[in-house]
Amino acid sequence: LNLIELPWTALWKHEAANAVLFHEWEMTVTGGKSVKCSWRVAGDPLLGLPNASALRLFLVLIEITREKGVSDVVHFTPYDLLKRLGWPTTAQYYKLLVTSFTRLKAVQIHAQNCWRDPKTGAYA
């Protein structure tokens, strides 16, 4: 659910490959103390941040995982993914699928003080 709260994909068509998403804010916590929070997302050095296609792929992967009972191993085929995404089964879209996986695999998120650990009460 943490990936729902803060952005981790670029929803625009063109950005520099080295583009990053950065968001910084202050949050007041129990006792009135102020905590500085930050969220930084970097992508693949050549392809850049995950884009709308990669986000759609991510959502399809979540759907398949849910259907399989949240198993440790989830089997799927590229053909099945293309059909679920509503994409044609052409070489161009198989390539887009590989590119989307590469963008997802490369994403790096650095979160500081974004969430409270319910066990310790500390922010991490």
mmCIF file of C-alpha atoms in Angstrom:
data_model
loop_
_atom_site.group_PDB
_atom_site.id
_atom_site.type_symbol
_atom_site.label_atom_id
_atom_site.label_comp_id
_atom_site.label_asym_id
_atom_site.label_seq_id
_atom_site.Cartn_x
_atom_site.Cartn_y
_atom_site.Cartn_z
ATOM 1 C CA LEU A 1 0.000 0.000 0.000
ATOM 2 C CA ASN A 2 2.961 2.334 0.461
ATOM 3 C CA LEU A 3 3.257 2.620 -3.321
ATOM 4 C CA ILE A 4 -0.283 4.009 -3.452
ATOM 5 C CA GLU A 5 0.438 6.905 -1.108
ATOM 6 C CA LEU A 6 3.412 8.416 -2.921
ATOM 7 C CA PRO A 7 4.320 8.600 -6.630
ATOM 8 C CA TRP A 8 6.871 6.169 -8.040
ATOM 9 C CA THR A 9 6.137 6.332 -11.775
ATOM 10 C CA ALA A 10 6.367 9.072 -14.357
ATOM 11 C CA LEU A 11 3.016 9.617 -16.012
ATOM 12 C CA TRP A 12 4.392 11.889 -18.720
ATOM 13 C CA LYS A 13 5.735 10.698 -22.062
ATOM 14 C CA HIS A 14 9.222 12.204 -22.124
ATOM 15 C CA GLU A 15 11.760 12.741 -19.386
ATOM 16 C CA ALA A 16 15.516 12.546 -19.123
ATOM 17 C CA ALA A 17 16.798 9.052 -18.353
ATOM 18 C CA ASN A 18 18.389 10.411 -15.168
ATOM 19 C CA ALA A 19 15.168 12.099 -13.980
ATOM 20 C CA VAL A 20 14.129 11.477 -10.383
ATOM 21 C CA LEU A 21 10.963 12.084 -8.426
ATOM 22 C CA PHE A 22 11.588 13.904 -5.170
ATOM 23 C CA HIS A 23 9.090 14.992 -2.567
ATOM 24 C CA GLU A 24 9.903 16.490 0.833
ATOM 25 C CA TRP A 25 7.548 17.487 3.645
ATOM 26 C CA GLU A 26 7.242 17.879 7.411
ATOM 27 C CA MET A 27 4.857 15.857 9.506
ATOM 28 C CA THR A 28 3.698 16.473 13.054
ATOM 29 C CA VAL A 29 3.788 13.277 15.096
ATOM 30 C CA THR A 30 2.594 12.230 18.540
ATOM 31 C CA GLY A 31 3.624 14.762 21.150
ATOM 32 C CA GLY A 32 3.688 17.627 18.645
ATOM 33 C CA LYS A 33 7.184 16.793 17.415
ATOM 34 C CA SER A 34 7.969 17.709 13.798
ATOM 35 C CA VAL A 35 9.619 15.095 11.562
ATOM 36 C CA LYS A 36 11.180 15.837 8.165
ATOM 37 C CA CYS A 37 10.198 13.278 5.530
ATOM 38 C CA SER A 38 11.494 12.650 2.033
ATOM 39 C CA TRP A 39 10.705 10.346 -0.886
ATOM 40 C CA ARG A 40 13.136 9.912 -3.782
ATOM 41 C CA VAL A 41 12.572 7.636 -6.778
ATOM 42 C CA ALA A 42 15.184 6.889 -9.442
ATOM 43 C CA GLY A 43 14.853 4.650 -12.463
ATOM 44 C CA ASP A 44 16.912 2.730 -14.994
ATOM 45 C CA PRO A 45 20.014 4.706 -16.049
ATOM 46 C CA LEU A 46 19.137 4.329 -19.749
ATOM 47 C CA LEU A 47 15.335 4.054 -19.780
ATOM 48 C CA GLY A 48 14.449 6.295 -16.863
ATOM 49 C CA LEU A 49 11.562 6.037 -14.421
ATOM 50 C CA PRO A 50 8.746 3.522 -14.736
ATOM 51 C CA ASN A 51 6.100 5.011 -17.020
ATOM 52 C CA ALA A 52 2.381 4.431 -17.577
ATOM 53 C CA SER A 53 3.035 1.151 -19.430
ATOM 54 C CA ALA A 54 5.194 -0.154 -16.589
ATOM 55 C CA LEU A 55 2.552 0.895 -14.060
ATOM 56 C CA ARG A 56 -0.130 -1.017 -15.989
ATOM 57 C CA LEU A 57 2.158 -4.066 -16.059
ATOM 58 C CA PHE A 58 2.694 -3.744 -12.296
ATOM 59 C CA LEU A 59 -1.073 -3.714 -11.724
ATOM 60 C CA VAL A 60 -1.536 -6.798 -13.925
ATOM 61 C CA LEU A 61 1.206 -8.588 -11.955
ATOM 62 C CA ILE A 62 -0.633 -7.740 -8.725
ATOM 63 C CA GLU A 63 -3.845 -9.094 -10.244
ATOM 64 C CA ILE A 64 -2.176 -12.381 -11.244
ATOM 65 C CA THR A 65 -0.564 -12.708 -7.808
ATOM 66 C CA ARG A 66 -3.934 -12.221 -6.118
ATOM 67 C CA GLU A 67 -5.536 -14.813 -8.401
ATOM 68 C CA LYS A 68 -2.817 -17.328 -7.488
ATOM 69 C CA GLY A 69 -3.489 -16.875 -3.778
ATOM 70 C CA VAL A 70 -0.478 -14.635 -3.094
ATOM 71 C CA SER A 71 1.887 -17.540 -3.632
ATOM 72 C CA ASP A 72 5.660 -17.217 -3.365
ATOM 73 C CA VAL A 73 5.937 -18.310 -7.013
ATOM 74 C CA VAL A 74 3.554 -16.980 -9.637
ATOM 75 C CA HIS A 75 3.688 -18.371 -13.165
ATOM 76 C CA PHE A 76 2.631 -16.371 -16.218
ATOM 77 C CA THR A 77 3.534 -16.069 -19.873
ATOM 78 C CA PRO A 78 4.336 -12.980 -21.915
ATOM 79 C CA TYR A 79 1.330 -13.823 -24.101
ATOM 80 C CA ASP A 80 -0.970 -13.852 -21.057
ATOM 81 C CA LEU A 81 0.420 -10.497 -19.912
ATOM 82 C CA LEU A 82 -0.139 -8.926 -23.333
ATOM 83 C CA LYS A 83 -3.721 -10.199 -23.421
ATOM 84 C CA ARG A 84 -4.449 -8.882 -19.902
ATOM 85 C CA LEU A 85 -2.926 -5.530 -20.823
ATOM 86 C CA GLY A 86 -5.061 -5.363 -23.954
ATOM 87 C CA TRP A 87 -1.951 -5.043 -26.119
ATOM 88 C CA PRO A 88 -1.508 -6.731 -29.521
ATOM 89 C CA THR A 89 0.717 -9.821 -29.646
ATOM 90 C CA THR A 90 3.198 -8.238 -32.040
ATOM 91 C CA ALA A 91 6.977 -7.952 -31.744
ATOM 92 C CA GLN A 92 6.621 -4.253 -30.903
ATOM 93 C CA TYR A 93 4.491 -5.003 -27.847
ATOM 94 C CA TYR A 94 6.644 -7.922 -26.710
ATOM 95 C CA LYS A 95 9.524 -5.432 -26.760
ATOM 96 C CA LEU A 96 7.413 -2.911 -24.804
ATOM 97 C CA LEU A 97 6.726 -5.650 -22.251
ATOM 98 C CA VAL A 98 10.471 -6.296 -21.813
ATOM 99 C CA THR A 99 11.156 -2.560 -21.520
ATOM 100 C CA SER A 100 8.407 -2.217 -18.898
ATOM 101 C CA PHE A 101 9.890 -5.084 -16.868
ATOM 102 C CA THR A 102 13.332 -3.452 -17.093
ATOM 103 C CA ARG A 103 11.937 -0.147 -15.816
ATOM 104 C CA LEU A 104 10.165 -1.894 -12.922
ATOM 105 C CA LYS A 105 13.207 -3.938 -11.958
ATOM 106 C CA ALA A 106 15.495 -0.910 -11.899
ATOM 107 C CA VAL A 107 13.342 1.425 -9.797
ATOM 108 C CA GLN A 108 15.005 2.554 -6.567
ATOM 109 C CA ILE A 109 13.042 4.191 -3.801
ATOM 110 C CA HIS A 110 14.665 5.970 -0.885
ATOM 111 C CA ALA A 111 12.088 6.842 1.777
ATOM 112 C CA GLN A 112 13.039 8.685 4.948
ATOM 113 C CA ASN A 113 10.591 8.977 7.859
ATOM 114 C CA CYS A 114 7.628 8.204 5.597
ATOM 115 C CA TRP A 115 5.933 5.628 7.810
ATOM 116 C CA ARG A 116 5.650 4.870 11.493
ATOM 117 C CA ASP A 117 6.663 1.421 12.715
ATOM 118 C CA PRO A 118 3.672 0.313 14.832
ATOM 119 C CA LYS A 119 5.889 -1.890 17.034
ATOM 120 C CA THR A 120 8.552 0.666 17.970
ATOM 121 C CA GLY A 121 6.735 3.937 17.272
ATOM 122 C CA ALA A 122 9.773 5.130 15.327
ATOM 123 C CA TYR A 123 9.554 6.650 11.874
ATOM 124 C CA ALA A 124 11.483 5.015 9.047
#
